[in-house]
Amino acid sequence: MCGIAGVMRFDGGPVDHRSLERMSAAMEHRGPDDQGTWVDGQVGLVHRRLSIIDLGGSRQPMTSMDQRHVLVFNGEILNYSHLRQVTPYPYRTAGDTEVVLASHAVHQEDAPARFEGQFAYAVYDTLTRSLTLARDRLGILPLFWYQDEVQLVFASDISALLAGLGFIPELDPSSLDAYLAGRSVPAPFTLLRGIRKLVPGRTMRIDSSGMRKEQVYWRPDVRRNRRLGYSEAVDTLDTLMSDAVRSALVADVPVGSYLSGGVDSSLVVAKVSDESGHSGVHTFCAEFGDERTDESSYASVVADLFGTQHHTVRVRPEDFIQLWPWLSLRRGAPLSEPADIAVFRLAEAASEHVKVVLSGEGSDELFGGYPKYRYARLTSAVGIVPAAIREPALVSLERRLPVRGRRLGVALRALSEPTFDERVRGWFAPFTTAERQKLLGVPPIELPKTLPHQPPVRRMLLDDLRSWLPDNLLERGDRMTMAASVELRPPFLNRAVVDFALSLPPSLLVYQGTGKRLVKEVARRHLPKEIVDRPKVGFRVPLDGWFRNGLRDYAWDLVSATNSVTNVQFDSSQVRALFSAHDKGKRDESIRIWTLASLEVWHSSLHAKPSVPAAVG
């Protein structure tokens, strides 16, 4: 894993070397092992390296043998050995970087479709004077860009991009609404006006005049349904996960795994143990000191079963106050989940033992793991009742629920939304459509449509695969692990596993109120019953209690400050009501409080540029 950045000017002026140096310095955490810069008049490319494969070679920026193409590459191409054999090229190194360069030399813009793995890269063609940016299919790795009439600037993270620009753009009001709807902003937008994310599965070509052309090289294929029996589907997934983990272990450095104690990470650890011959793989688990959400005892069961070298990392409220501003800069956006900080603490601990960690991201979105998928048909069917009747009735019921009825409250809020698309996203939304209108004082923006002509379960899954996964979970995974200079690899997002999941009928994913049935059945072959059959907890921080105690005053001071985004952009009476209800224990408003407070922490950090906390590195 690495960091890449660059500048392409259209006005005839030369690239400023000092801006390239600032961009490189801003990405040091993404690549502490090496750095390199290539400049040719109006184009400059920057690379920071975290050495994983071909440790002594593959320096970047890398130039092709004929000097035509110059590449900066972030990621791992898991099928690079195969591509090396079938792509004719005079190779000089042993790594995957030159395979990307060779593929572009031979196949041009068709190259990304050949790659399996996680990647974001830029390749400059000195003959056509054009720059091509590419991002992997599911958005595992990031790539941001900004263009005006003078130049295009791109980078692996927003901090490096801002270092190249030399200024901080204003907040984008429409993206602010999207953030309130989902705790993150769907690609191609960000919270900052003009800064864009390259959409997963796409390339973007920019010529010397600044003209852009985007091309889709991959989109989810749901046209074909495999006719598999249940047992055959389980056998297939078991084999595919073994292959995926084997591919994810390809590295010239030590590889470990996150182990929460849930089914997904436990299955990954079981497969890792099989592949490594029970050689004492390092595993890492977070512990929050709250029995309602603490899964560390289950993680210990799995660690003992497979003989891993297990590390339990304690996460406390003090960590949040200490790390929140600094990690907001590392993410380049508000921390969408309290678990972001816990993920960093895990990566920080992992960095003492390994350079790569595996995780279970993607399983829920591919195989129907979230509770909401079990209610997909209901989410569609309630639309029969007019929104004018349904919304006030369900909201009134939700407000009368006891605090312990949090999950039912989430369902009622989602089902109260007017359209199917809004109900689909309402299961993860901190603020409903009506609440966002009250906060902002203007009608909410219309979010992207879910795919029509698909069963409700499939529409939910595809929508999460398009936005919730890349813009929230994968963004968190990449930024928080790279903040500790560790690479994250999610085997469930292996291309063969993804293609298999997309080819299955919904009945093999969610059946009679049971989600993720295929994953659980595979897990039964490798894990104890107590791990497979226990209720899903998720990687959840006990924020409700923390916002009534140690973090409450901190959060209020943030949102109530005179110059805060909350004070300037939102209805302050609505914000006061949130805190009051939470303080009195009438309702659990922790996620909504977090969403507002996290926005403030990020926005103030953009200008204050907090230094690295003393306890970090």
Coordinates of C-alpha atoms in Angstrom, one line a residue:
M1 CA 0.0 0.0 0.0
C2 CA 1.2 3.4 -0.8
G3 CA 0.3 7.1 -1.4
I4 CA 0.2 8.7 -4.8
A5 CA -0.2 12.3 -5.9
G6 CA 0.4 14.6 -8.8
V7 CA -0.3 17.7 -10.7
M8 CA -1.0 18.3 -14.4
R9 CA -1.1 21.9 -15.6
F10 CA -3.0 23.2 -18.6
D11 CA -1.8 26.8 -18.8
G12 CA 1.7 26.2 -20.1
G13 CA 3.4 26.9 -16.7
P14 CA 5.7 24.5 -15.0
V15 CA 4.8 22.4 -11.9
D16 CA 5.8 23.9 -8.6
H17 CA 8.3 21.5 -7.1
R18 CA 7.6 22.8 -3.6
S19 CA 3.9 21.8 -3.9
L20 CA 5.0 18.3 -4.8
E21 CA 7.2 18.2 -1.8
R22 CA 4.3 19.3 0.4
M23 CA 2.1 16.6 -1.0
S24 CA 4.7 14.0 -0.4
A25 CA 5.2 15.1 3.2
A26 CA 1.4 15.0 3.8
M27 CA 1.4 11.3 2.7
E28 CA 4.3 10.1 4.7
H29 CA 2.1 7.8 6.8
R30 CA 0.9 6.0 3.7
G31 CA 4.5 5.3 2.6
P32 CA 7.2 5.6 5.2
D33 CA 9.6 3.2 3.5
D34 CA 10.5 5.2 0.4
Q35 CA 9.6 8.2 -1.7
G36 CA 10.0 9.4 -5.3
T37 CA 9.1 12.3 -7.6
W38 CA 9.0 12.6 -11.4
V39 CA 8.6 15.9 -13.2
D40 CA 8.4 16.8 -16.9
G41 CA 7.5 20.4 -17.5
Q42 CA 3.7 20.6 -16.9
V43 CA 3.3 17.2 -15.2
G44 CA 4.6 16.1 -11.8
L45 CA 4.0 12.7 -10.1
V46 CA 4.7 11.8 -6.4
H47 CA 4.9 8.4 -4.7
R48 CA 5.3 7.3 -1.1
R49 CA 5.9 3.6 -0.5
L50 CA 4.9 1.1 2.1
S51 CA 7.0 -1.9 0.9
I52 CA 4.9 -5.1 0.8
I53 CA 6.1 -7.0 -2.4
D54 CA 9.5 -6.9 -4.1
L55 CA 11.0 -5.0 -1.1
G56 CA 14.3 -4.1 -2.8
G57 CA 12.9 -3.2 -6.2
S58 CA 9.8 -1.6 -7.9
R59 CA 10.7 2.0 -7.0
Q60 CA 8.3 4.6 -8.2
P61 CA 7.4 6.7 -10.1
M62 CA 8.3 3.9 -12.6
T63 CA 9.0 4.6 -16.3
S64 CA 8.4 2.0 -19.1
M65 CA 11.3 0.7 -21.1
D66 CA 10.5 2.9 -24.0
Q67 CA 10.1 5.9 -21.7
R68 CA 6.5 6.5 -22.9
H69 CA 4.6 5.7 -19.8
V70 CA 5.2 6.8 -16.2
L71 CA 3.3 5.2 -13.3
V72 CA 2.5 5.9 -9.7
F73 CA 0.6 3.0 -8.2
N74 CA -1.1 2.3 -4.8
G75 CA -2.3 -1.2 -4.0
E76 CA -1.7 -4.8 -4.7
I77 CA -2.5 -6.7 -7.9
L78 CA -3.2 -10.2 -6.6
N79 CA -3.0 -11.9 -10.0
Y80 CA 0.2 -10.2 -11.0
S81 CA 2.1 -13.5 -11.4
H82 CA -0.4 -14.7 -14.0
L83 CA -0.5 -11.3 -15.8
R84 CA 3.3 -11.3 -15.9
Q85 CA 3.2 -14.6 -17.9
V86 CA 0.6 -13.5 -20.4
T87 CA 1.7 -9.9 -21.0
P88 CA 4.7 -9.6 -23.2
Y89 CA 7.1 -7.1 -21.8
P90 CA 10.9 -6.8 -20.9
Y91 CA 10.4 -7.0 -17.1
R92 CA 13.1 -5.5 -14.9
T93 CA 11.6 -6.1 -11.5
A94 CA 9.8 -8.9 -9.6
G95 CA 6.8 -7.0 -8.3
D96 CA 3.3 -6.1 -9.3
T97 CA 4.0 -2.4 -10.1
E98 CA 5.7 -3.2 -13.4
V99 CA 2.8 -5.5 -14.3
V100 CA 0.5 -2.5 -14.1
L101 CA 2.9 -0.5 -16.3
A102 CA 3.3 -3.4 -18.8
S103 CA -0.5 -3.9 -19.0
H104 CA -1.0 -0.2 -19.8
A105 CA 1.8 -0.3 -22.4
V106 CA 0.1 -3.3 -24.1
H107 CA -3.6 -2.8 -23.4
Q108 CA -3.9 0.9 -22.8
E109 CA -7.3 1.8 -21.2
D110 CA -8.4 -1.8 -21.2
A111 CA -5.8 -2.6 -18.6
P112 CA -7.8 -2.1 -15.3
A113 CA -10.3 -4.8 -16.2
R114 CA -7.5 -7.3 -16.2
F115 CA -6.5 -6.6 -12.6
E116 CA -7.6 -8.5 -9.5
G117 CA -7.0 -6.8 -6.2
Q118 CA -7.1 -3.4 -4.7
F119 CA -5.6 -0.4 -6.5
A120 CA -5.6 3.3 -7.4
Y121 CA -3.0 4.6 -9.8
A122 CA -2.1 7.3 -12.3
V123 CA -0.2 6.7 -15.5
Y124 CA 1.1 9.5 -17.7
D125 CA 1.5 9.0 -21.5
T126 CA 4.3 11.2 -22.7
L127 CA 3.4 10.6 -26.3
T128 CA -0.3 11.7 -26.1
R129 CA 0.4 14.0 -23.2
S130 CA -2.5 12.5 -21.3
L131 CA -3.0 11.3 -17.7
T132 CA -5.2 8.3 -16.8
L133 CA -6.5 7.8 -13.3
A134 CA -8.0 4.4 -12.2
R135 CA -9.6 3.0 -9.1
D136 CA -10.5 -0.6 -8.2
R137 CA -13.9 -2.1 -8.7
L138 CA -15.3 -1.7 -5.2
G139 CA -13.4 1.3 -4.0
I140 CA -11.1 -0.4 -1.5
L141 CA -8.5 2.2 -2.2
P142 CA -9.0 6.0 -2.5
L143 CA -8.3 8.5 -5.2
F144 CA -9.3 12.2 -5.0
W145 CA -9.0 15.0 -7.6
Y146 CA -9.6 18.7 -8.1
Q147 CA -9.6 20.6 -11.4
D148 CA -9.8 24.3 -12.3
E149 CA -8.9 26.2 -15.4
V150 CA -5.2 26.0 -14.5
Q151 CA -4.5 22.5 -13.3
L152 CA -5.7 19.1 -12.2
V153 CA -4.4 17.9 -8.8
F154 CA -4.9 14.3 -7.5
A155 CA -3.9 12.4 -4.4
S156 CA -4.6 9.4 -2.3
D157 CA -5.9 11.5 0.5
I158 CA -7.4 14.9 0.9
S159 CA -4.7 16.3 3.2
A160 CA -2.1 15.7 0.4
L161 CA -4.6 17.2 -2.1
L162 CA -5.0 20.4 0.0
A163 CA -1.2 20.6 0.4
G164 CA -1.0 20.7 -3.4
L165 CA -3.8 23.2 -3.8
G166 CA -2.5 25.6 -1.1
F167 CA -6.0 26.5 0.0
I168 CA -9.1 24.9 1.6
P169 CA -12.3 25.0 -0.5
E170 CA -15.6 25.9 1.1
L171 CA -18.1 23.4 2.3
D172 CA -20.4 22.0 -0.4
P173 CA -24.1 22.5 0.8
S174 CA -25.5 19.6 -1.2
S175 CA -22.8 17.3 0.2
L176 CA -23.6 18.5 3.7
D177 CA -27.1 17.2 3.2
A178 CA -25.8 13.8 1.9
Y179 CA -23.5 13.6 5.0
L180 CA -26.5 14.0 7.3
A181 CA -28.3 11.3 5.4
G182 CA -25.5 8.7 5.6
R183 CA -22.5 9.9 7.7
S184 CA -20.4 10.0 4.6
V185 CA -20.7 11.5 1.1
P186 CA -21.2 9.1 -1.9
A187 CA -18.7 9.4 -4.7
P188 CA -18.0 11.4 -6.8
F189 CA -18.6 14.1 -4.2
T190 CA -16.9 15.2 -0.9
L191 CA -17.8 17.7 1.7
L192 CA -15.4 20.2 0.1
R193 CA -16.6 22.1 -3.0
G194 CA -14.8 21.0 -6.1
I195 CA -12.9 18.0 -4.5
R196 CA -14.1 14.8 -6.0
K197 CA -13.5 11.0 -5.5
L198 CA -13.0 8.9 -8.6
V199 CA -16.0 6.5 -8.7
P200 CA -15.0 2.8 -8.1
G201 CA -14.8 0.7 -11.2
R202 CA -13.9 3.7 -13.4
T203 CA -11.0 5.4 -15.2
M204 CA -10.6 9.0 -16.0
R205 CA -8.4 10.3 -18.8
I206 CA -7.3 13.9 -18.9
D207 CA -5.7 15.4 -22.0
S208 CA -3.3 18.4 -22.1
S209 CA -6.1 20.9 -22.5
G210 CA -7.9 19.7 -19.4
M211 CA -10.7 17.7 -21.2
R212 CA -11.8 14.8 -19.1
K213 CA -13.3 11.5 -20.2
E214 CA -14.6 8.9 -17.7
Q215 CA -15.0 5.2 -18.6
V216 CA -16.7 2.5 -16.7
Y217 CA -14.7 -0.7 -16.8
W218 CA -16.7 -2.6 -14.2
R219 CA -20.2 -2.6 -12.7
P220 CA -22.0 -5.2 -10.7
D221 CA -23.4 -7.9 -13.0
V222 CA -26.7 -9.2 -11.7
R223 CA -28.1 -10.4 -15.0
R224 CA -27.3 -14.1 -14.5
N225 CA -28.6 -16.2 -11.7
R226 CA -26.7 -19.4 -11.0
R227 CA -28.9 -22.5 -10.6
L228 CA -27.1 -23.9 -7.6
G229 CA -28.4 -26.1 -4.9
Y230 CA -27.9 -25.0 -1.3
S231 CA -25.1 -27.5 -0.6
E232 CA -23.3 -26.8 -3.9
A233 CA -23.4 -23.0 -3.1
V234 CA -21.9 -23.6 0.3
D235 CA -19.1 -25.8 -1.2
T236 CA -18.4 -23.2 -3.8
L237 CA -18.2 -20.3 -1.3
D238 CA -15.9 -22.4 1.0
T239 CA -13.5 -23.0 -1.8
L240 CA -13.6 -19.4 -3.1
M241 CA -12.9 -18.1 0.4
S242 CA -9.9 -20.4 0.7
D243 CA -8.6 -19.1 -2.6
A244 CA -9.3 -15.5 -1.6
V245 CA -7.4 -15.7 1.7
R246 CA -4.5 -17.5 -0.1
S247 CA -4.3 -14.6 -2.5
A248 CA -4.6 -12.0 0.3
L249 CA -1.6 -13.6 2.1
V250 CA 0.7 -12.9 -0.9
A251 CA 3.4 -10.6 0.6
D252 CA 7.1 -10.4 1.4
V253 CA 6.3 -9.1 4.9
P254 CA 4.3 -10.5 7.9
V255 CA 0.5 -10.6 7.6
G256 CA -2.0 -10.6 10.5
S257 CA -5.7 -10.4 10.9
Y258 CA -8.4 -8.5 12.7
L259 CA -10.5 -10.8 14.9
S260 CA -13.6 -9.2 16.4
G261 CA -15.2 -12.5 17.4
G262 CA -17.9 -12.2 14.8
V263 CA -18.5 -14.7 12.1
D264 CA -16.8 -12.9 9.2
S265 CA -13.4 -12.1 10.9
S266 CA -13.4 -15.5 12.6
L267 CA -13.9 -17.3 9.3
V268 CA -11.1 -15.3 7.8
V269 CA -8.8 -16.3 10.7
A270 CA -9.8 -19.9 10.3
K271 CA -8.8 -19.8 6.6
V272 CA -5.6 -17.9 7.4
S273 CA -4.7 -20.6 9.9
D274 CA -5.3 -23.3 7.3
E275 CA -3.1 -21.6 4.8
S276 CA -0.3 -20.8 7.2
G277 CA -0.2 -24.2 8.8
H278 CA -1.2 -23.0 12.3
S279 CA 2.0 -21.0 12.6
G280 CA 0.8 -18.5 15.2
V281 CA -0.6 -15.8 13.1
H282 CA -1.0 -12.4 14.9
T283 CA -4.7 -11.4 15.6
F284 CA -6.1 -8.2 17.0
C285 CA -9.3 -7.4 18.8
A286 CA -10.8 -4.2 20.4
E287 CA -12.3 -4.2 23.9
F288 CA -14.5 -1.3 25.1
G289 CA -15.2 -2.2 28.7
D290 CA -19.0 -2.5 28.1
E291 CA -20.5 -5.9 28.3
R292 CA -23.4 -5.0 25.9
T293 CA -20.9 -4.6 23.0
D294 CA -17.8 -6.4 24.2
E295 CA -17.0 -9.4 21.9
S296 CA -13.4 -9.9 23.1
S297 CA -14.3 -13.1 24.9
Y298 CA -15.5 -14.7 21.6
A299 CA -12.4 -13.5 19.9
S300 CA -10.3 -15.2 22.5
V301 CA -12.2 -18.5 21.9
V302 CA -11.3 -18.3 18.2
A303 CA -7.7 -17.3 18.9
D304 CA -7.3 -20.2 21.3
L305 CA -8.8 -22.6 18.8
F306 CA -6.3 -21.7 16.1
G307 CA -3.4 -20.9 18.3
T308 CA -3.0 -17.3 17.1
Q309 CA -0.8 -14.8 18.8
H310 CA -3.7 -12.7 20.1
H311 CA -3.7 -9.1 21.1
T312 CA -6.6 -7.4 22.9
V313 CA -6.5 -3.6 22.5
R314 CA -8.4 -1.5 25.1
V315 CA -10.3 1.5 23.8
R316 CA -11.6 4.2 26.2
P317 CA -13.4 7.5 26.0
E318 CA -10.1 9.3 26.5
D319 CA -8.8 7.9 23.2
F320 CA -11.6 9.7 21.4
I321 CA -10.8 13.1 22.8
Q322 CA -7.1 12.6 22.1
L323 CA -7.3 11.1 18.6
W324 CA -10.5 12.5 17.1
P325 CA -9.1 15.7 15.6
W326 CA -5.9 14.1 14.2
L327 CA -7.7 11.1 12.8
S328 CA -10.3 13.4 11.1
L329 CA -7.4 14.9 9.1
R330 CA -6.1 11.4 8.3
R331 CA -9.6 10.4 7.0
G332 CA -10.1 13.7 5.2
A333 CA -13.7 13.7 6.3
P334 CA -15.7 13.5 9.6
L335 CA -15.2 10.1 11.3
S336 CA -18.5 8.5 10.2
E337 CA -18.4 5.8 12.9
P338 CA -17.1 5.9 16.4
A339 CA -15.4 2.6 15.5
D340 CA -13.0 4.5 13.3
I341 CA -10.9 5.3 16.3
A342 CA -11.0 1.7 17.5
V343 CA -9.8 0.6 14.1
F344 CA -6.9 2.9 14.3
R345 CA -6.0 1.6 17.8
L346 CA -6.0 -1.9 16.3
A347 CA -3.8 -0.9 13.4
E348 CA -1.5 0.9 15.8
A349 CA -1.1 -2.3 17.8
A350 CA -0.8 -4.4 14.6
S351 CA 2.0 -2.2 13.3
E352 CA 4.3 -3.5 16.0
H353 CA 4.1 -7.0 14.6
V354 CA 2.9 -7.0 10.9
K355 CA 2.6 -4.7 7.9
V356 CA -0.6 -6.2 6.5
V357 CA -3.9 -7.1 8.2
L358 CA -6.9 -9.0 6.8
S359 CA -10.5 -8.1 7.7
G360 CA -14.1 -9.2 7.1
E361 CA -15.4 -6.1 5.3
G362 CA -17.8 -6.8 2.5
S363 CA -19.4 -10.0 3.8
D364 CA -22.6 -8.2 5.0
E365 CA -23.1 -6.3 1.8
L366 CA -22.6 -9.3 -0.4
F367 CA -24.3 -12.0 1.5
G368 CA -27.1 -10.2 3.3
G369 CA -25.7 -9.9 6.8
Y370 CA -27.5 -6.7 8.1
P371 CA -30.8 -7.1 9.9
K372 CA -32.4 -4.7 7.4
Y373 CA -32.1 -7.3 4.6
R374 CA -34.6 -9.5 6.5
Y375 CA -37.1 -6.8 6.2
A376 CA -36.5 -5.9 2.5
R377 CA -40.0 -7.0 1.4
L378 CA -41.6 -5.0 4.2
T379 CA -39.5 -2.0 3.3
S380 CA -41.0 -2.2 -0.2
A381 CA -44.6 -3.1 0.9
V382 CA -45.2 -0.3 3.4
G383 CA -45.2 2.1 0.5
I384 CA -48.8 1.0 0.0
V385 CA -49.7 3.2 3.0
P386 CA -49.5 6.9 2.0
A387 CA -46.4 8.7 3.5
A388 CA -48.7 11.4 5.0
I389 CA -50.3 8.7 7.2
R390 CA -47.4 6.4 7.7
E391 CA -44.7 8.9 8.6
P392 CA -46.4 10.6 11.6
A393 CA -47.7 7.3 13.0
L394 CA -44.4 5.4 12.9
V395 CA -42.4 8.4 14.2
S396 CA -44.8 8.8 17.1
L397 CA -44.4 5.1 17.9
E398 CA -40.6 5.4 17.7
R399 CA -40.5 8.3 20.1
R400 CA -42.5 6.3 22.7
L401 CA -40.1 3.4 22.7
P402 CA -37.8 2.8 25.7
V403 CA -34.1 3.5 25.2
R404 CA -33.4 -0.2 25.0
G405 CA -35.6 -0.4 21.9
R406 CA -32.9 1.1 19.7
R407 CA -33.1 -1.6 16.9
L408 CA -36.8 -1.4 16.6
G409 CA -36.5 2.4 16.6
V410 CA -34.1 2.2 13.6
A411 CA -36.6 0.1 11.7
L412 CA -39.5 2.5 12.4
R413 CA -37.5 5.5 11.3
A414 CA -36.5 3.8 8.1
L415 CA -40.0 2.6 7.3
S416 CA -41.4 6.1 7.9
E417 CA -39.5 7.5 4.9
P418 CA -41.6 8.4 1.8
T419 CA -40.0 6.5 -1.0
F420 CA -38.5 3.0 -1.3
D421 CA -35.0 4.5 -2.0
E422 CA -35.2 6.6 1.1
R423 CA -36.4 3.7 3.1
V424 CA -33.5 1.6 1.9
R425 CA -31.0 4.2 3.1
G426 CA -33.0 5.0 6.2
W427 CA -31.7 1.9 8.0
F428 CA -28.3 3.5 8.2
A429 CA -29.3 7.2 8.2
P430 CA -28.6 9.3 11.3
F431 CA -31.3 11.8 10.2
T432 CA -34.5 11.1 8.3
T433 CA -35.6 13.1 5.3
A434 CA -38.0 15.2 7.5
E435 CA -35.3 15.8 10.2
R436 CA -32.8 16.9 7.6
Q437 CA -35.3 19.4 6.2
K438 CA -35.9 20.8 9.8
L439 CA -32.1 21.0 10.4
L440 CA -31.2 22.6 7.0
G441 CA -34.4 24.7 6.4
V442 CA -34.5 23.5 2.8
P443 CA -35.7 20.4 1.0
P444 CA -33.1 17.6 1.1
I445 CA -31.4 16.7 -2.1
E446 CA -32.5 13.6 -4.1
L447 CA -30.1 10.8 -3.6
P448 CA -29.1 8.3 -6.4
K449 CA -31.8 5.8 -7.4
T450 CA -31.5 2.1 -6.5
L451 CA -31.6 -0.3 -9.4
P452 CA -35.2 -0.9 -10.6
H453 CA -36.5 -4.3 -11.8
Q454 CA -34.7 -6.2 -9.0
P455 CA -36.1 -7.9 -5.9
P456 CA -36.0 -5.7 -2.8
V457 CA -33.2 -7.7 -1.2
R458 CA -31.0 -7.3 -4.3
R459 CA -31.8 -3.5 -4.5
M460 CA -30.7 -3.1 -0.9
L461 CA -27.5 -5.1 -1.4
L462 CA -26.5 -3.3 -4.6
D463 CA -27.1 0.1 -3.0
D464 CA -24.9 -0.7 -0.1
L465 CA -22.2 -2.1 -2.4
R466 CA -22.3 1.2 -4.4
S467 CA -22.1 3.6 -1.5
W468 CA -22.2 2.4 2.1
L469 CA -19.3 -0.1 1.6
P470 CA -16.8 2.2 -0.3
D471 CA -17.8 5.6 1.1
N472 CA -18.0 4.5 4.8
L473 CA -16.6 1.1 5.7
L474 CA -13.8 0.8 3.2
E475 CA -12.9 4.5 3.5
R476 CA -12.6 3.9 7.3
G477 CA -10.6 0.8 6.8
D478 CA -8.1 2.3 4.5
R479 CA -7.6 5.6 6.3
M480 CA -7.5 4.3 9.8
T481 CA -5.0 1.4 9.1
M482 CA -2.8 3.6 6.9
A483 CA -2.7 6.2 9.6
A484 CA -0.6 3.6 11.4
S485 CA 1.2 2.6 8.2
V486 CA -0.5 -0.8 7.9
E487 CA -2.2 -2.2 4.8
L488 CA -5.7 -3.6 5.0
R489 CA -6.9 -6.4 2.8
P490 CA -10.6 -7.7 2.7
P491 CA -10.7 -11.3 1.3
F492 CA -14.5 -11.2 1.0
L493 CA -14.0 -8.5 -1.7
N494 CA -11.9 -10.8 -3.9
R495 CA -13.3 -10.6 -7.4
A496 CA -14.3 -14.3 -7.7
V497 CA -16.2 -14.0 -4.3
V498 CA -17.9 -10.8 -5.4
D499 CA -18.9 -12.3 -8.8
F500 CA -20.2 -15.4 -7.1
A501 CA -22.3 -13.5 -4.6
L502 CA -23.8 -11.3 -7.3
S503 CA -24.8 -14.3 -9.3
L504 CA -26.9 -15.9 -6.5
P505 CA -30.7 -15.6 -6.1
P506 CA -31.7 -13.6 -3.0
S507 CA -33.3 -16.8 -1.5
L508 CA -29.7 -18.2 -1.1
L509 CA -28.7 -15.1 0.8
V510 CA -31.7 -14.3 3.1
Y511 CA -34.1 -17.1 3.9
Q512 CA -36.9 -17.3 6.5
G513 CA -35.6 -14.4 8.5
T514 CA -32.0 -15.6 8.4
G515 CA -29.3 -13.4 6.8
K516 CA -25.9 -14.4 5.5
R517 CA -26.9 -18.0 5.6
L518 CA -24.2 -19.2 3.1
V519 CA -21.4 -17.6 5.1
K520 CA -22.7 -19.0 8.4
E521 CA -22.9 -22.5 6.8
V522 CA -19.4 -22.3 5.6
A523 CA -18.3 -21.1 9.1
R524 CA -19.9 -24.1 10.7
R525 CA -17.3 -26.2 9.0
H526 CA -14.5 -24.3 10.7
L527 CA -15.8 -22.6 13.8
P528 CA -17.6 -23.6 17.1
K529 CA -21.4 -23.3 17.2
E530 CA -21.2 -20.5 19.9
I531 CA -19.4 -18.3 17.4
V532 CA -21.6 -19.0 14.4
D533 CA -25.1 -18.9 16.0
R534 CA -24.8 -16.0 18.5
P535 CA -26.6 -12.7 17.7
K536 CA -24.9 -10.2 15.5
V537 CA -23.4 -7.3 17.5
G538 CA -21.3 -5.5 15.0
F539 CA -18.2 -3.4 15.7
R540 CA -20.1 -0.9 17.9
V541 CA -18.7 1.5 20.5
P542 CA -20.9 2.1 23.6
L543 CA -21.4 5.7 22.6
D544 CA -24.8 6.2 24.3
G545 CA -23.2 6.0 27.8
W546 CA -20.1 7.9 26.8
F547 CA -22.2 10.8 25.6
R548 CA -23.9 11.0 29.0
N549 CA -20.6 11.0 30.8
G550 CA -17.1 11.7 29.6
L551 CA -17.8 12.9 26.1
R552 CA -21.0 14.8 26.7
D553 CA -19.6 18.2 27.5
Y554 CA -16.9 17.9 24.9
A555 CA -19.5 17.2 22.2
W556 CA -21.8 20.1 23.3
D557 CA -19.0 22.6 23.3
L558 CA -18.2 21.6 19.8
V559 CA -21.6 22.0 18.3
S560 CA -22.7 25.1 20.3
A561 CA -19.6 27.2 19.5
T562 CA -20.4 30.5 17.9
N563 CA -18.6 29.8 14.6
S564 CA -19.4 26.0 14.4
V565 CA -20.9 24.5 11.3
T566 CA -23.9 23.4 13.4
N567 CA -24.6 26.9 14.6
V568 CA -24.2 28.5 11.1
Q569 CA -25.8 25.8 8.9
F570 CA -28.4 24.1 11.1
D571 CA -31.5 25.0 13.2
S572 CA -30.0 25.3 16.8
S573 CA -33.3 24.4 18.5
Q574 CA -33.3 21.0 16.8
V575 CA -29.8 20.4 18.0
R576 CA -30.6 21.4 21.6
A577 CA -33.5 19.0 21.6
L578 CA -31.3 16.1 20.6
F579 CA -28.9 16.7 23.5
S580 CA -31.8 17.3 26.0
A581 CA -33.5 14.0 25.0
H582 CA -30.3 12.1 25.3
D583 CA -29.3 13.7 28.7
K584 CA -32.6 12.8 30.2
G585 CA -32.3 9.2 29.1
K586 CA -35.6 9.4 27.1
R587 CA -34.0 8.5 23.8
D588 CA -30.7 7.2 22.5
E589 CA -29.5 10.1 20.3
S590 CA -25.9 9.1 20.3
I591 CA -25.5 8.5 16.6
R592 CA -27.1 11.8 15.7
I593 CA -25.0 13.6 18.3
W594 CA -21.9 11.8 16.9
T595 CA -22.7 12.9 13.3
L596 CA -22.9 16.6 14.3
A597 CA -19.9 16.5 16.6
S598 CA -17.8 14.6 14.2
L599 CA -18.5 17.2 11.5
E600 CA -17.3 19.9 13.8
V601 CA -14.1 18.1 14.8
W602 CA -13.2 17.6 11.1
H603 CA -14.0 21.1 10.0
S604 CA -12.1 22.8 12.8
S605 CA -9.2 20.4 12.3
L606 CA -8.9 21.4 8.6
H607 CA -7.8 24.9 9.8
A608 CA -6.1 24.0 13.1
K609 CA -4.1 21.1 11.7
P610 CA -3.7 19.2 15.0
S611 CA -0.3 17.6 15.5
V612 CA 0.2 13.9 16.1
P613 CA -0.9 12.9 19.6
A614 CA 2.0 12.0 21.9
A615 CA 0.7 8.5 22.4
V616 CA 0.8 7.8 18.6
G617 CA 3.9 6.6 17.0

